PDB file of C-alpha atoms and ligand atoms in Angstrom:
ATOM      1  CA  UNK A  24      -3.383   6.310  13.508  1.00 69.00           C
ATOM      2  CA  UNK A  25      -1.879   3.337  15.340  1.00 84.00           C
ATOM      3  CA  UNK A  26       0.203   2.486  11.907  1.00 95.00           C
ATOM      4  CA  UNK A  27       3.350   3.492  10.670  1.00 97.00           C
ATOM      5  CA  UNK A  28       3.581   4.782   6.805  1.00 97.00           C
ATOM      6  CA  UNK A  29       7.468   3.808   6.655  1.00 98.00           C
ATOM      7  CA  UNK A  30       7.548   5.234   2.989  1.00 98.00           C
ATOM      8  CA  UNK A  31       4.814   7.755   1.745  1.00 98.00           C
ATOM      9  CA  UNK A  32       6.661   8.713  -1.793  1.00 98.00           C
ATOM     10  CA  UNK A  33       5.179   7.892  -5.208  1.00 97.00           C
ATOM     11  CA  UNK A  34       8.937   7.269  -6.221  1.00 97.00           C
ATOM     12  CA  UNK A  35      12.524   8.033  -5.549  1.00 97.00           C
ATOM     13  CA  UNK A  36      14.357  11.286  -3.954  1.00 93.00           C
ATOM     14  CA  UNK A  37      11.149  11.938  -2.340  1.00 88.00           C
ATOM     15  CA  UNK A  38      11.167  13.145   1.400  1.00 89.00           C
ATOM     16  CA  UNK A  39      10.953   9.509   2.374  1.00 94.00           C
ATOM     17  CA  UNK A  40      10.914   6.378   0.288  1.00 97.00           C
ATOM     18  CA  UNK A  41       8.493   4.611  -1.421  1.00 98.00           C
ATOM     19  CA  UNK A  42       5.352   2.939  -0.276  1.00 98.00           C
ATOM     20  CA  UNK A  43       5.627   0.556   2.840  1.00 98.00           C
ATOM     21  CA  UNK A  44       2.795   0.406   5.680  1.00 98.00           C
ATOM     22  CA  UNK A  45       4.259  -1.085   8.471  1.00 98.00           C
ATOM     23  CA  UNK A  46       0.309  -2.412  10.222  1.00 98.00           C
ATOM     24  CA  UNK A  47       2.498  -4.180  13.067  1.00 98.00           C
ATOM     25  CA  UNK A  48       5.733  -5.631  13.300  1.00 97.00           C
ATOM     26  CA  UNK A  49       4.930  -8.913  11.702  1.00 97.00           C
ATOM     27  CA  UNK A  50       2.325  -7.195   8.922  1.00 98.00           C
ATOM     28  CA  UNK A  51       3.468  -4.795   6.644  1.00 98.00           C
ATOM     29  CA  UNK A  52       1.696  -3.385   3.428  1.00 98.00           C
ATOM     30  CA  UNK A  53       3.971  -2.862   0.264  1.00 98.00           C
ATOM     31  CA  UNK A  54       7.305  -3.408   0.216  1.00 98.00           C
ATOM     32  CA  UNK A  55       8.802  -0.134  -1.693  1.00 98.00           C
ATOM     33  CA  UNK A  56      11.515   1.673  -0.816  1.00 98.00           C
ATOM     34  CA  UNK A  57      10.411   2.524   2.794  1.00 98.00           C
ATOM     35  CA  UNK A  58      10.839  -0.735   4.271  1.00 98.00           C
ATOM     36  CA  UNK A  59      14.891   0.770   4.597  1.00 98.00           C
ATOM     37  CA  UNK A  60      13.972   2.722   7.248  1.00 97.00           C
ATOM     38  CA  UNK A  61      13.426  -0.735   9.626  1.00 98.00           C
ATOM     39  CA  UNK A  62      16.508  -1.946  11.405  1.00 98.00           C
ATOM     40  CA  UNK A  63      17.784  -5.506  10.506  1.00 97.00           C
ATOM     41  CA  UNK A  64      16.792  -7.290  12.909  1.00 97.00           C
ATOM     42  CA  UNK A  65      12.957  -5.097  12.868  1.00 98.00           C
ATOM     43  CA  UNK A  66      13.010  -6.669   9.266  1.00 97.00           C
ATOM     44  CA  UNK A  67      13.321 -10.025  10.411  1.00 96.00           C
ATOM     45  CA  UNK A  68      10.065 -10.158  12.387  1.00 96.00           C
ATOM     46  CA  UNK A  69       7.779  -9.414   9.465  1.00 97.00           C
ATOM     47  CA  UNK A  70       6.433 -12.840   8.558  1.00 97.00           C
ATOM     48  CA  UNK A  71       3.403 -11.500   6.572  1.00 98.00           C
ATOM     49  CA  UNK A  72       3.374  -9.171   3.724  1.00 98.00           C
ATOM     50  CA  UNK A  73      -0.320  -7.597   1.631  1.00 99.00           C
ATOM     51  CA  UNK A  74       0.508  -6.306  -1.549  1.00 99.00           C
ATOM     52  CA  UNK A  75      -1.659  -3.462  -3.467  1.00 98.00           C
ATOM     53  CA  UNK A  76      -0.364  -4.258  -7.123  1.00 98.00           C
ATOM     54  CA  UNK A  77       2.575  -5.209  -8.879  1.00 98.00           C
ATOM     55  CA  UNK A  78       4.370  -1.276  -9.507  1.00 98.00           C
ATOM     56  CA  UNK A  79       7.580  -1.309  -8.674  1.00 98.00           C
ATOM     57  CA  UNK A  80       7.391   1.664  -6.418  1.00 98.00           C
ATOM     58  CA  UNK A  81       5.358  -0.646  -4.333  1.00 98.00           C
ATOM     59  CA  UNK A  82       7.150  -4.133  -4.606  1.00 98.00           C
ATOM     60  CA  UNK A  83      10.712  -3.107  -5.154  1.00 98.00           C
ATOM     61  CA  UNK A  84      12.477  -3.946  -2.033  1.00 98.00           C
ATOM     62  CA  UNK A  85      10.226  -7.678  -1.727  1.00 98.00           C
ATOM     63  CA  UNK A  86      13.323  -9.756  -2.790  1.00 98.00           C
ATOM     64  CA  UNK A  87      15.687  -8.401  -0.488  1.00 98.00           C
ATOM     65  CA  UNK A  88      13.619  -8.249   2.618  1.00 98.00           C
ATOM     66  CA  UNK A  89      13.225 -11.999   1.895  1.00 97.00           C
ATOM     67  CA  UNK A  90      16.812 -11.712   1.555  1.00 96.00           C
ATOM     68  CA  UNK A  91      17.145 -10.993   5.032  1.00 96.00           C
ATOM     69  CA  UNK A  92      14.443 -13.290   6.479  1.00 94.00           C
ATOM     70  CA  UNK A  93      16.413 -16.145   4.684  1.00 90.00           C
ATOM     71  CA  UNK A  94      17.959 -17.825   7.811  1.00 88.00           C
ATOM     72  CA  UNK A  95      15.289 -16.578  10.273  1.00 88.00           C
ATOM     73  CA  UNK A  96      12.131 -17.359   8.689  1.00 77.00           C
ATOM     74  CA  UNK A  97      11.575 -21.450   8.235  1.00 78.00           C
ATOM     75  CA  UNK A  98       8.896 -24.011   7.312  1.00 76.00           C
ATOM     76  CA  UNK A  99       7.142 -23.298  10.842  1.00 81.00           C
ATOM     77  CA  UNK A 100       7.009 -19.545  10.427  1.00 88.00           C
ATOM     78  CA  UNK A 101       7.227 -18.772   6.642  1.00 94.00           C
ATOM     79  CA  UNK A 102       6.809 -15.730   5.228  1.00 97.00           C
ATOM     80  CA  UNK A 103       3.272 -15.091   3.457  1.00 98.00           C
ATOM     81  CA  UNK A 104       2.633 -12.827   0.212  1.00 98.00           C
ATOM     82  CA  UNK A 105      -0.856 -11.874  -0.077  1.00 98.00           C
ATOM     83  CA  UNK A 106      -2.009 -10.324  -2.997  1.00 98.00           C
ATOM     84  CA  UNK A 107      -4.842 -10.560  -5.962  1.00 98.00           C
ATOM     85  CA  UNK A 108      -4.455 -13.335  -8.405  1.00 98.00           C
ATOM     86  CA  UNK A 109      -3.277 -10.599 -11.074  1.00 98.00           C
ATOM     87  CA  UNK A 110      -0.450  -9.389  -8.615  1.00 98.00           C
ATOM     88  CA  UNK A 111       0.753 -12.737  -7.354  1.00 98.00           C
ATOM     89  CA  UNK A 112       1.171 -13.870 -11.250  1.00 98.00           C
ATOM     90  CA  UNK A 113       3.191 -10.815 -11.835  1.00 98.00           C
ATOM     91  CA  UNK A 114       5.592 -11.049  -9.071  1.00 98.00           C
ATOM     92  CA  UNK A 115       5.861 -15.018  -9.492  1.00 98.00           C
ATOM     93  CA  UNK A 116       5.970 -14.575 -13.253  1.00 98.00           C
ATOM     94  CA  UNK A 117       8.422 -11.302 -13.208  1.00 98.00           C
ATOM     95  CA  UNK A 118      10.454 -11.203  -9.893  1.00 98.00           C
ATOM     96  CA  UNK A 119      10.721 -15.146  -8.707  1.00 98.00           C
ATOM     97  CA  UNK A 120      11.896 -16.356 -11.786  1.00 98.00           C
ATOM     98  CA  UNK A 121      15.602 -17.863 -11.302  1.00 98.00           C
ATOM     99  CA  UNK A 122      16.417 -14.586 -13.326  1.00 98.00           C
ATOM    100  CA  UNK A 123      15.437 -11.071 -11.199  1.00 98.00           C
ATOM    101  CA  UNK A 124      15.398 -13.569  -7.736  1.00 98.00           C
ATOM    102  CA  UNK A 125      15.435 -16.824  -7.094  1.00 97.00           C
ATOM    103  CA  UNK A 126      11.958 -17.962  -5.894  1.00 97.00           C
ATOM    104  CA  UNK A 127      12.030 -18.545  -2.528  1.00 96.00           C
ATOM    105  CA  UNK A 128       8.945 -20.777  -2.819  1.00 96.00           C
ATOM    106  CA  UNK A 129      11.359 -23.787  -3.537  1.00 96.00           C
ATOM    107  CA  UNK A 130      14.119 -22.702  -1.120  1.00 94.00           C
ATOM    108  CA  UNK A 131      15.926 -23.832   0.954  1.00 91.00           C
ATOM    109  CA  UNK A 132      13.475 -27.002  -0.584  1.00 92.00           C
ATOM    110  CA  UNK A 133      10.140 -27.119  -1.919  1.00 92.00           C
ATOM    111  CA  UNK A 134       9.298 -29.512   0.939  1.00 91.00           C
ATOM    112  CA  UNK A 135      10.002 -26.886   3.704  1.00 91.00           C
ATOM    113  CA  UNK A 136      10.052 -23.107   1.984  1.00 93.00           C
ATOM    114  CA  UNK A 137      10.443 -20.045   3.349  1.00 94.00           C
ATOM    115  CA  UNK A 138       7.664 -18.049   1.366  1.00 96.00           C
ATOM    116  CA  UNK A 139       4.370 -18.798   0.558  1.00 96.00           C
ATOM    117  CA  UNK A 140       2.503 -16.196  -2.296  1.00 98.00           C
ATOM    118  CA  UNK A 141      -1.384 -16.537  -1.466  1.00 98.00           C
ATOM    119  CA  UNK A 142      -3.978 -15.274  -3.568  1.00 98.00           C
ATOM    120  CA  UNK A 143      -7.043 -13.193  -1.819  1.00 98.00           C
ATOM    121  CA  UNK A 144     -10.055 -11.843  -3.316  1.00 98.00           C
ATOM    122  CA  UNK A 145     -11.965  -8.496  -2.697  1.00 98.00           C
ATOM    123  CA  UNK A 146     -14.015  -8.691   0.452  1.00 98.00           C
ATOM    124  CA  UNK A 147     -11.942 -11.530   1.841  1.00 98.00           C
ATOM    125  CA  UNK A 148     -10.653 -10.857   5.147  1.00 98.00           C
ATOM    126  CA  UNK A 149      -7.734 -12.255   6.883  1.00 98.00           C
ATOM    127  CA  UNK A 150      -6.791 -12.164  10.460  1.00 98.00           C
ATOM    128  CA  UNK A 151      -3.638 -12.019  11.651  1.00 98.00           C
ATOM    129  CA  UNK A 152      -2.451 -11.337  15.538  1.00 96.00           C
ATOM    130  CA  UNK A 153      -6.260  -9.549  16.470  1.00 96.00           C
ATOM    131  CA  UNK A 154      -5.549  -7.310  13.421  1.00 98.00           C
ATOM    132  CA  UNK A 155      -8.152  -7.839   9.653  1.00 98.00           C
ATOM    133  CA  UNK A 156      -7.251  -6.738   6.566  1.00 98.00           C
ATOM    134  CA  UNK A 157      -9.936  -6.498   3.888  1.00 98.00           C
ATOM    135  CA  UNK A 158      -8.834  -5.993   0.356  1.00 98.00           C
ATOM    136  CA  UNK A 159     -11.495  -3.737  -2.022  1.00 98.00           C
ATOM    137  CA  UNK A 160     -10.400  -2.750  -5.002  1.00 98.00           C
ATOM    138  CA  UNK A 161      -9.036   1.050  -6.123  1.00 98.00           C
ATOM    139  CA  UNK A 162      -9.110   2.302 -10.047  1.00 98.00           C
ATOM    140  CA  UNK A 163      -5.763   2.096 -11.231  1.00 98.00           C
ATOM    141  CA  UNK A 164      -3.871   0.988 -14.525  1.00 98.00           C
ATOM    142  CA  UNK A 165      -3.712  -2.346 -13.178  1.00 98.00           C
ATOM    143  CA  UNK A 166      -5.474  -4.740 -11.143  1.00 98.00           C
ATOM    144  CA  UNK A 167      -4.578  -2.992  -7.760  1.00 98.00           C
ATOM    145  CA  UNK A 168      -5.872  -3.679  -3.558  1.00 98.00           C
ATOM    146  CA  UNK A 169      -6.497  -0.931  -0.781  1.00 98.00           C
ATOM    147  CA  UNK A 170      -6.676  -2.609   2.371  1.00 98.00           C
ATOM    148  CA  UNK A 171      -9.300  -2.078   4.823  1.00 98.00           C
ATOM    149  CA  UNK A 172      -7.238  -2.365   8.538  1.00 98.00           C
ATOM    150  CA  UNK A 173      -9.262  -2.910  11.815  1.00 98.00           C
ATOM    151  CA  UNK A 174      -6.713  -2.775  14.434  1.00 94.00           C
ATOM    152  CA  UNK A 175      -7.392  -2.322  18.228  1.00 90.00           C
ATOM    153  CA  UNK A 176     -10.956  -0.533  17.514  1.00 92.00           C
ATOM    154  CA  UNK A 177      -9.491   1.598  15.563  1.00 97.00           C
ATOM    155  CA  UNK A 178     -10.827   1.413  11.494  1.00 98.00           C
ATOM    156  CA  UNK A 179      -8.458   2.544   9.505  1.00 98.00           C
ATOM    157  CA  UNK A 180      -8.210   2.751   5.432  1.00 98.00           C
ATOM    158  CA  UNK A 181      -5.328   2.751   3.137  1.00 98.00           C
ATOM    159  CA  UNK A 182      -6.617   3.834  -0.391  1.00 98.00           C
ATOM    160  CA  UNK A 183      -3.716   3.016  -2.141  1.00 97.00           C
ATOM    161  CA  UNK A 184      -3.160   4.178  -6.435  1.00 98.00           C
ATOM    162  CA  UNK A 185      -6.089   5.363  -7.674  1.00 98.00           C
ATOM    163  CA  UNK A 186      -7.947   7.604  -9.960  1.00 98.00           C
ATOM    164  CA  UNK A 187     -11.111   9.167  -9.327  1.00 98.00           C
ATOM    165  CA  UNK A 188     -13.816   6.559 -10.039  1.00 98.00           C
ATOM    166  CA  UNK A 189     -17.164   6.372  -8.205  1.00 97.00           C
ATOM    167  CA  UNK A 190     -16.901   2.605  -8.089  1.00 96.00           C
ATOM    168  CA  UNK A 191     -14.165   3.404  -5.670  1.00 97.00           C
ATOM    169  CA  UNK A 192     -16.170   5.857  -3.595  1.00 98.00           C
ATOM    170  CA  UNK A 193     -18.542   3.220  -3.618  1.00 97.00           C
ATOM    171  CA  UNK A 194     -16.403   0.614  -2.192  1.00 95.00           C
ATOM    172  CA  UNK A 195     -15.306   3.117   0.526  1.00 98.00           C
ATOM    173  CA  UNK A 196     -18.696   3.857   1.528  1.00 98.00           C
ATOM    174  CA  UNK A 197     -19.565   0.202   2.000  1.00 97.00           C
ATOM    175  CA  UNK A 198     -16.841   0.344   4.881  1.00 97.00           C
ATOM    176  CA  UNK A 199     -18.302   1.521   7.444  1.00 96.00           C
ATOM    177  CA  UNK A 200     -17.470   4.141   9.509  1.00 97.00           C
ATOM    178  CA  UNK A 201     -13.245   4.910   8.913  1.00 98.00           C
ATOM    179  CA  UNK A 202     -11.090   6.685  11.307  1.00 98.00           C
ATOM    180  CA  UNK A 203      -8.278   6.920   9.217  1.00 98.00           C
ATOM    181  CA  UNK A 204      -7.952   7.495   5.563  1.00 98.00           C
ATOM    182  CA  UNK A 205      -4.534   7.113   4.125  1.00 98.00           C
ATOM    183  CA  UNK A 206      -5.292   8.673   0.568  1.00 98.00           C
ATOM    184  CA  UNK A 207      -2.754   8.942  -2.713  1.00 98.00           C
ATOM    185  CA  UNK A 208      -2.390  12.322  -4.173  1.00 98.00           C
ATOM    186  CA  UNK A 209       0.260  11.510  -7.117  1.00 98.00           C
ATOM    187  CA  UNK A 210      -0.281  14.790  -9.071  1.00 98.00           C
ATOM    188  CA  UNK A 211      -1.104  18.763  -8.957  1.00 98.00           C
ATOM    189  CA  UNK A 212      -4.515  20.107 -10.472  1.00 98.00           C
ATOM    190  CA  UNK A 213      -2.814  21.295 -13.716  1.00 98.00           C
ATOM    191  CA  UNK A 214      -1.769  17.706 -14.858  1.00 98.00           C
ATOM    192  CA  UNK A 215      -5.239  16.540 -14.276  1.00 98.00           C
ATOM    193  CA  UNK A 216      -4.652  14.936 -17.748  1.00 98.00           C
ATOM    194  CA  UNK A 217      -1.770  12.590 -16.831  1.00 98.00           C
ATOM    195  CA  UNK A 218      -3.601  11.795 -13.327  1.00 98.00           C
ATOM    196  CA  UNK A 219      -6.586  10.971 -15.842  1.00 98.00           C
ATOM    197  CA  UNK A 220      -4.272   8.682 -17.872  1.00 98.00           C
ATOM    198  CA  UNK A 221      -2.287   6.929 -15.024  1.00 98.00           C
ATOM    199  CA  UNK A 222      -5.463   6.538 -12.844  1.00 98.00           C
ATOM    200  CA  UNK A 223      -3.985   8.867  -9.812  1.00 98.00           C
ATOM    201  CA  UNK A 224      -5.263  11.761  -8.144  1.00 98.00           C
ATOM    202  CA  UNK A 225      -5.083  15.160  -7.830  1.00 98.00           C
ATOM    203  CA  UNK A 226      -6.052  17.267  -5.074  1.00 98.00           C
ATOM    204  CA  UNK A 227      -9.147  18.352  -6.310  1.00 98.00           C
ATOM    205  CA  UNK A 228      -9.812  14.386  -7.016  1.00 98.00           C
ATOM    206  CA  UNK A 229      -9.067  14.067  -3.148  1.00 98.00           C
ATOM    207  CA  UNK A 230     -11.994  17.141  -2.428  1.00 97.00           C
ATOM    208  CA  UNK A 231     -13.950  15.640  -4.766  1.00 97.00           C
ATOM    209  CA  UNK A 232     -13.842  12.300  -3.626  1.00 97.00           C
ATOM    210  CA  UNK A 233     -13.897  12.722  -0.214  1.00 97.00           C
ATOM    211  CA  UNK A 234     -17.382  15.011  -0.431  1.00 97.00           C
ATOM    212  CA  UNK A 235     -18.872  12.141  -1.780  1.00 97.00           C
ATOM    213  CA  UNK A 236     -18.433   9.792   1.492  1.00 97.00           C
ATOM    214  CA  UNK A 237     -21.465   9.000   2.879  1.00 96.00           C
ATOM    215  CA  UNK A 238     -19.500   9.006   6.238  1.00 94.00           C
ATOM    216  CA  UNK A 239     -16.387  11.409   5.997  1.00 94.00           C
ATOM    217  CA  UNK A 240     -13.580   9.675   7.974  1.00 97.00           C
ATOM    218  CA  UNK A 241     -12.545  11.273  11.203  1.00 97.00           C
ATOM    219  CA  UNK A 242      -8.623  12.055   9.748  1.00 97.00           C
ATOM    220  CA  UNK A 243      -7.531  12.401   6.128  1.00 98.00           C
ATOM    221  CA  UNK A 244      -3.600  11.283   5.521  1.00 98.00           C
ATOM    222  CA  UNK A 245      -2.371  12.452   1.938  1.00 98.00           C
ATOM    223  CA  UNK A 246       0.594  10.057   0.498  1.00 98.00           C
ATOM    224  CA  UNK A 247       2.112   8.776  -3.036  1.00 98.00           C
ATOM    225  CA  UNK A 248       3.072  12.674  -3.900  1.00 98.00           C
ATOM    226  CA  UNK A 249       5.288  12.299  -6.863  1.00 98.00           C
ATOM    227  CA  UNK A 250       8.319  13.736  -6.091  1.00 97.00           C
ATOM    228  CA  UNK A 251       9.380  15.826  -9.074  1.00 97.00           C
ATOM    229  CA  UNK A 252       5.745  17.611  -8.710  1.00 98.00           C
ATOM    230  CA  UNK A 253       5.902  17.164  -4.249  1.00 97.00           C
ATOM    231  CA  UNK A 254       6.286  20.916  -3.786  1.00 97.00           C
ATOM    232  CA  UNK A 255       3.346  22.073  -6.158  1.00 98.00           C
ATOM    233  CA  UNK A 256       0.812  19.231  -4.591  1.00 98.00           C
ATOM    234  CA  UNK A 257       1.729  20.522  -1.509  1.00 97.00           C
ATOM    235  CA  UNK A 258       0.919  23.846  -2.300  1.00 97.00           C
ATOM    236  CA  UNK A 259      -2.368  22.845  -3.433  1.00 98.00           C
ATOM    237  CA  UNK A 260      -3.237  20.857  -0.459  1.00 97.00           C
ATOM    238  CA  UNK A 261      -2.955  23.511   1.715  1.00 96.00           C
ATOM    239  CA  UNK A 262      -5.104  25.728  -0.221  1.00 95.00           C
ATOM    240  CA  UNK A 263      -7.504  24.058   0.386  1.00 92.00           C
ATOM    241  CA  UNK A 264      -9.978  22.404   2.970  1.00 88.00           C
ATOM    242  CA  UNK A 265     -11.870  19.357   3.484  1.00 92.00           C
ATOM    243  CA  UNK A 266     -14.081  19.631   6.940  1.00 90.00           C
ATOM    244  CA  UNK A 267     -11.786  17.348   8.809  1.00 90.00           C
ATOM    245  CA  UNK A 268      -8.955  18.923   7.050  1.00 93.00           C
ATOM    246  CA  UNK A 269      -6.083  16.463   5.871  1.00 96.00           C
ATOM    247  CA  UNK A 270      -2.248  16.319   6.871  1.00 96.00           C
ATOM    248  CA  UNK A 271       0.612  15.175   4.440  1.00 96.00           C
ATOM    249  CA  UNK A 272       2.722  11.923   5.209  1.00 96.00           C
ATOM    250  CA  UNK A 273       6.255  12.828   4.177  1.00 85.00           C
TER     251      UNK A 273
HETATM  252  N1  CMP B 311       0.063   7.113 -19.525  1.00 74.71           N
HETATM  253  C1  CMP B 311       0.558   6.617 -18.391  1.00 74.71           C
HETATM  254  N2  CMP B 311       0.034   5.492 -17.867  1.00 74.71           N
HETATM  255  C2  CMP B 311       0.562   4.978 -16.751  1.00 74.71           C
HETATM  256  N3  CMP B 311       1.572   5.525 -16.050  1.00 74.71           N
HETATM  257  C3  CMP B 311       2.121   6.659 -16.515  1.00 74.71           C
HETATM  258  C4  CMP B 311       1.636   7.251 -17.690  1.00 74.71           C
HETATM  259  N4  CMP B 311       2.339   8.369 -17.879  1.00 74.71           N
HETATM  260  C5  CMP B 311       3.229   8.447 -16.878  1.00 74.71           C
HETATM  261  N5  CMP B 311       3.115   7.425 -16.056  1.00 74.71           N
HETATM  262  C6  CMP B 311       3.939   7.207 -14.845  1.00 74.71           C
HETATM  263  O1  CMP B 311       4.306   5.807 -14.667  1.00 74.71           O
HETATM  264  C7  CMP B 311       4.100   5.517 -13.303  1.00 74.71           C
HETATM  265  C8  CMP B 311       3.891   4.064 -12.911  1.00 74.71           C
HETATM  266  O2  CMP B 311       3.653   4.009 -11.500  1.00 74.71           O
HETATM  267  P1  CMP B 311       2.477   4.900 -10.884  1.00 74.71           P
HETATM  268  O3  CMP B 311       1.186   4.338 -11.314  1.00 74.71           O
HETATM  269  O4  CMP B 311       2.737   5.123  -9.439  1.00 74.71           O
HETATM  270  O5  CMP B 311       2.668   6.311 -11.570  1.00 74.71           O
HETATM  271  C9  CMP B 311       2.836   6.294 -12.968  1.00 74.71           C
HETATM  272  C10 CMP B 311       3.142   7.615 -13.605  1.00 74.71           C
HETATM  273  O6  CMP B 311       3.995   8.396 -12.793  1.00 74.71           O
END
C-alpha cells in the first residue's frame, strides 16, 4: 500500500489517532486526530483535502491544519475541501461559522481566499498530481464517502464508516479489481447491536462482507477499532481468517 494511514483510531487514546489518510503529500483523506503525527512544515504542503462525512473523529483537526497553511497557502495555491453536498453544509454550517472558526473562505479576503469547500458527487472522479479519487458511498448514520484511490497502478480502497449493507458490497464490486482494502471494524461480535445501530462493523461484518466480493482484494487493512473495545476486536480478528487474511492498522 503506497499510502500512509496517519491515524487508524475510531476515537481518542487509541494506539494512534484518529482517522487521517495521508494519499500523498499534497492529498490527504480526513483530517482527525492523525494528521499530528505530520511535521509543520509536512502540514504545510497539503493543499487538497477529501472528506468521508462530517464526524468529528474524522474532521476534528480541519481548522487548525488550515491554521497552519494560513501564511503559506494563497489565492494561487488554495487549499481545496472536497466533500458531498451533505458534508460540505455541515462543516460550512457548523465549523466555519465566525463562532467554532473563522471561515477561511473569506480570508485573508473573499477576493483572494485561502480555502475553497467543493462539492463532489458519487462516481465523480478528480485528478490530482497522476493520482484519482472516486467517491462511492458507504452505509453509515450520515451521508458519508469511501474513496476509491488509483495511484501509480496500484488500486487501492478506503471503505471508510460503515455498516454492513449490500448496497455497499455492491458499490465495491463495481470497482474493479482492488489491491488494497482499508476496511473499518468499529466494534466486537457481541455488540453486534450497537454496530447495527451506529452503522459500523464488526468482524464478522468484515468476513461477511468481504465473502461477498465478486473479486476479493489482494490485501485486507482493518482500521476505525474503537478504542475502549481495541483489545477484544483484536482478539476477534485474529481468530479468524479471510483467504487473503487481513492485518490491523494501529
Ligand atoms: N445509536 C447510535 N447511533 C450513532 N452513534 C452511536 C450510537 N450509539 C453510540 N454511538 C457512538 O457515537 C459515535 C459517532 O461516531 P462513529 O459513527 O464513529 O461511532 C459512533 C458510536 O461510537
Amino acid at each position: 500500500m503506497n499510502i500512509a494511514v496517519l491515524g487508524a483510531s475510531g476515537g481518542l487514546g487509541g494506539m494512534t489517532g484518529s482517522t487521517c489518510v495521508q494519499v500523498s503529500e499534497r492529498i490527504l483523506i480526513d483530517v482527525g486526530t492523525g494528521v499530528s503525527q505530520l511535521l509543520l512544515k509536512q502540514m504545510q504542503q497539503v493543499r487538497h483535502i477529501f472528506l468521508t462525512h462530517s464526524h468529528s473523529d474524522h474532521i476534528a483537526c480541519l481548522p487548525m491544519l488550515l491554521g497552519n497553511l494560513f501564511n503559506v497557502a494563497d489565492a494561487d495555491e488554495p487549499v481545496t475541501v472536497y466533500g458531498s453536498a451533505d458534508t460540505i453544509a455541515a462543516i460550512q454550517a457548523h465549523v466555519f461559522n465566525w463562532v467554532i472558526w473563522p471561515d477561511m473562505q473569506e480570508l485573508p479576503s473573499k477576493a483572494a481566499p485561502l480555502l475553497r469547500l467543493q462539492t463532489i458527487t458519487a462516481g465523480q472522479s478528480i485528478a490530482i498530481d497522476g493520482i484519482s479519487l472516486t467517491p462511492f458511498a458507504t452505509y453509515h448514520t450520515v451521508p458519508t464517502f469511501g474513496y476509491s484511490i488509483c495511484k501509480e497502478q496500484q488500486h487501492t480502497v478506503y471503505v471508510a464508516d460503515t455498516g454492513y449493507a449490500s448496497s455497499l458490497v455492491e458499490q465495491i464490486n463495481q470497482l474493479g479489481v482492488i489491491d488494497d482494502i482499508i476496511l473499518e471494524c468499529s466494534f466486537p461480535n457481541e455488540l453486534a447491536a450497537v454496530a447495527k445501530q451506529s452503522c459500523h462493523l464488526t468482524p464478522q461484518l468484515c468476513l461477511q462482507l468481504l465473502a461477498e466480493l465478486t473479486q476479493p482484494p489482494k490485501r485486507v487493512w482493518i482500521n476505525h477499532l474503537k478504542p475502549d473495545v481495541a483489545d477484544e476486536v483484536h482478539k476477534q480478528l485474529r481468530q479468524q481468517h479471510p483467504p487473503q487474511g487481513w492485518q490491523v492498522l494501529l
